[in-house]
């Protein structure tokens, strides 16, 4: 099989960095056409900068990086410095990027790529709020039928919420955008908290990264050491969940994940449950399925893949 053409849409974030690095380390499986940054974990000036920092860390300075939307479609931006630190990539000391930011807006890049590439060949991989993706669909409705698949990290069912009692962060930040995406008719695969909370960076798994002895693996281990202090305190777990690289791992090894094709709708009105992914896991409604909602993962297989691939960079 030829590598899958993808656009990564991201708001780095240490776990976003892991997802990007895994993609860039896997050219036999994934061809990264470009990376678009969106406001999310930190504001857009930092997410576009962090994206370029990660590309340079990987030695992939030829990957075009674009700045997208700097605010949600209808709401004030909510960020997560309390998790990711003031830069979004707190942990290692990494140099400012030298590679340029592209002049084109990220949304325009998404639209242009979908229109110029053969229909049904480009997969969109959102790792943050869905603002850029929804804006592209709103501005250019014709591109929806040209998307091969959207594989995203966001939402939850059994794990409920991590930014409010009912909502996962990425969906909560821009629920209107998520609503547009889930109603688009595009094939969607979702990596919710139900899966990502099973992918825990235990001390042994961090040590395996450090034993690679490369600058990339060392930087990733330093990011995890910073990132996990929040989640281990919050959840009382053995380590922090690595959310976003589940998207990339699925593109490489879909056999690591299991889920169900179900209906998912987004709550956009309630103050109490705003941003909730109302997932009909048990099939108790007559609403048509619109997403493959993952429920389980081979966590050790995931970490073996991540460590092996990052050691290449």
Coordinates of C-alpha atoms in Angstrom, one line a residue, residues 112-284:
X112 CA -6.9 24.1 -2.1
X113 CA -5.3 20.7 -1.3
X114 CA -8.7 18.9 -1.3
X115 CA -9.6 20.5 -4.6
X116 CA -6.4 19.8 -6.4
X117 CA -5.5 16.3 -5.1
X118 CA -7.5 13.4 -6.5
X119 CA -10.9 13.1 -4.8
X120 CA -10.9 10.6 -1.9
X121 CA -7.2 10.5 -1.4
X122 CA -6.6 13.1 1.5
X123 CA -7.2 12.2 5.1
X124 CA -7.6 15.1 7.6
X125 CA -6.1 14.5 11.0
X126 CA -7.3 17.1 13.6
X127 CA -5.5 16.9 17.0
X128 CA -7.1 20.0 18.5
X129 CA -10.3 22.0 18.3
X130 CA -12.1 21.5 14.9
X131 CA -12.2 25.2 14.0
X132 CA -10.0 25.0 10.8
X133 CA -11.8 21.9 9.5
X134 CA -15.3 23.3 10.1
X135 CA -14.3 26.6 8.6
X136 CA -13.0 24.9 5.5
X137 CA -16.3 22.9 5.1
X138 CA -18.3 26.1 5.7
X139 CA -16.4 28.2 3.1
X140 CA -16.1 25.4 0.5
X141 CA -18.9 22.8 0.9
X142 CA -17.8 21.1 -2.2
X143 CA -14.6 19.7 -0.5
X144 CA -16.6 17.5 1.9
X145 CA -17.1 14.8 -0.7
X146 CA -13.4 14.9 -1.6
X147 CA -12.2 14.0 1.9
X148 CA -11.1 10.3 2.2
X149 CA -11.6 10.3 6.0
X150 CA -11.3 12.4 9.1
X151 CA -9.4 10.8 12.0
X152 CA -9.6 13.0 15.0
X153 CA -8.8 13.1 18.7
X154 CA -11.7 14.4 20.7
X155 CA -14.7 13.6 22.7
X156 CA -15.5 10.8 25.2
X157 CA -18.3 8.5 26.3
X158 CA -17.5 6.4 29.4
X159 CA -14.7 8.8 30.4
X160 CA -17.1 11.7 30.1
X161 CA -15.1 15.0 30.3
X162 CA -11.6 16.3 31.2
X163 CA -12.2 20.1 30.9
X164 CA -15.8 20.1 32.3
X165 CA -17.7 17.2 33.9
X166 CA -19.3 16.5 30.5
X167 CA -16.9 17.6 27.8
X168 CA -13.5 16.7 26.4
X169 CA -11.2 19.8 25.8
X170 CA -11.0 19.7 22.0
X171 CA -14.7 19.5 21.4
X172 CA -15.5 21.9 24.3
X173 CA -13.3 24.7 22.9
X174 CA -15.3 24.9 19.7
X175 CA -18.5 22.8 19.9
X176 CA -20.0 24.6 16.9
X177 CA -17.1 23.5 14.7
X178 CA -17.4 19.9 16.0
X179 CA -21.1 20.0 15.2
X180 CA -20.4 21.0 11.6
X181 CA -17.8 18.2 11.3
X182 CA -20.0 15.4 12.7
X183 CA -22.9 16.5 10.5
X184 CA -20.7 16.7 7.3
X185 CA -21.4 13.2 6.0
X186 CA -17.6 12.6 5.8
X187 CA -16.2 9.2 7.1
X188 CA -15.1 10.0 10.7
X189 CA -12.9 7.9 13.1
X190 CA -12.8 9.2 16.6
X191 CA -10.1 8.7 19.3
X192 CA -12.0 9.7 22.4
X193 CA -10.7 9.8 26.0
X194 CA -12.1 6.2 26.4
X195 CA -9.1 5.1 24.3
X196 CA -6.5 7.7 25.1
X197 CA -6.9 7.2 28.9
X198 CA -5.7 3.6 28.3
X199 CA -2.5 4.8 26.7
X200 CA -0.5 5.7 29.8
X201 CA 3.1 6.8 29.9
X202 CA 4.4 4.7 32.7
X203 CA 7.9 5.1 34.1
X204 CA 9.0 1.9 32.1
X205 CA 7.6 3.4 28.9
X206 CA 9.4 6.7 29.4
X207 CA 12.6 4.8 30.2
X208 CA 12.3 2.9 26.9
X209 CA 12.1 6.2 25.1
X210 CA 15.2 7.5 26.9
X211 CA 17.1 4.3 26.1
X212 CA 16.8 5.2 22.4
X213 CA 19.5 7.8 23.1
X214 CA 18.4 10.2 20.4
X215 CA 17.7 13.9 20.7
X216 CA 14.1 13.3 19.6
X217 CA 13.4 10.6 22.1
X218 CA 15.1 12.6 24.9
X219 CA 13.0 15.6 24.0
X220 CA 9.8 13.5 24.0
X221 CA 10.7 12.0 27.3
X222 CA 11.3 15.5 28.8
X223 CA 7.9 16.6 27.4
X224 CA 6.2 13.6 29.0
X225 CA 7.9 14.3 32.3
X226 CA 6.4 17.8 32.4
X227 CA 3.0 16.9 30.8
X228 CA 2.3 13.9 33.1
X229 CA 2.6 15.7 36.4
X230 CA -0.9 17.3 35.9
X231 CA -2.7 14.2 34.8
X232 CA -1.2 11.8 37.4
X233 CA -2.3 14.3 40.1
X234 CA -5.7 14.7 38.5
X235 CA -6.5 11.0 37.8
X236 CA -4.3 9.2 40.3
X237 CA -3.1 7.0 37.5
X238 CA 0.3 5.4 36.9
X239 CA 1.1 7.9 34.1
X240 CA -0.4 10.5 31.9
X241 CA -2.5 9.6 28.8
X242 CA -0.9 10.4 25.4
X243 CA -4.0 11.5 23.5
X244 CA -3.1 12.8 20.1
X245 CA -0.6 10.2 18.8
X246 CA -3.5 7.7 18.9
X247 CA -4.6 9.4 15.7
X248 CA -1.2 8.7 14.0
X249 CA -0.9 5.2 15.4
X250 CA -4.3 4.4 14.0
X251 CA -3.2 5.4 10.5
X252 CA -0.2 3.1 10.8
X253 CA -1.6 0.2 12.8
X254 CA -5.4 0.3 12.8
X255 CA -5.4 -3.2 14.2
X256 CA -4.3 -1.7 17.6
X257 CA -7.8 -0.2 18.0
X258 CA -11.3 -1.5 18.3
X259 CA -14.6 0.5 18.3
X260 CA -18.1 0.8 17.1
X261 CA -19.8 2.6 14.2
X262 CA -22.3 4.7 16.1
X263 CA -24.1 8.0 16.1
X264 CA -22.3 11.0 17.7
X265 CA -23.9 14.4 18.2
X266 CA -22.5 17.5 19.8
X267 CA -24.2 19.5 22.5
X268 CA -24.0 23.2 21.6
X269 CA -26.7 24.8 23.8
X270 CA -26.6 23.5 27.3
X271 CA -24.5 25.4 29.9
X272 CA -24.2 22.2 31.9
X273 CA -23.1 19.8 29.1
X274 CA -21.7 22.2 26.4
X275 CA -19.3 20.3 24.1
X276 CA -20.4 16.8 25.2
X277 CA -20.1 14.1 22.6
X278 CA -23.5 12.4 22.9
X279 CA -22.4 9.0 21.7
X280 CA -25.1 6.4 21.1
X281 CA -22.8 3.5 22.1
X282 CA -25.6 1.2 23.1
X283 CA -27.7 1.9 20.0
X284 CA -30.7 3.2 22.0

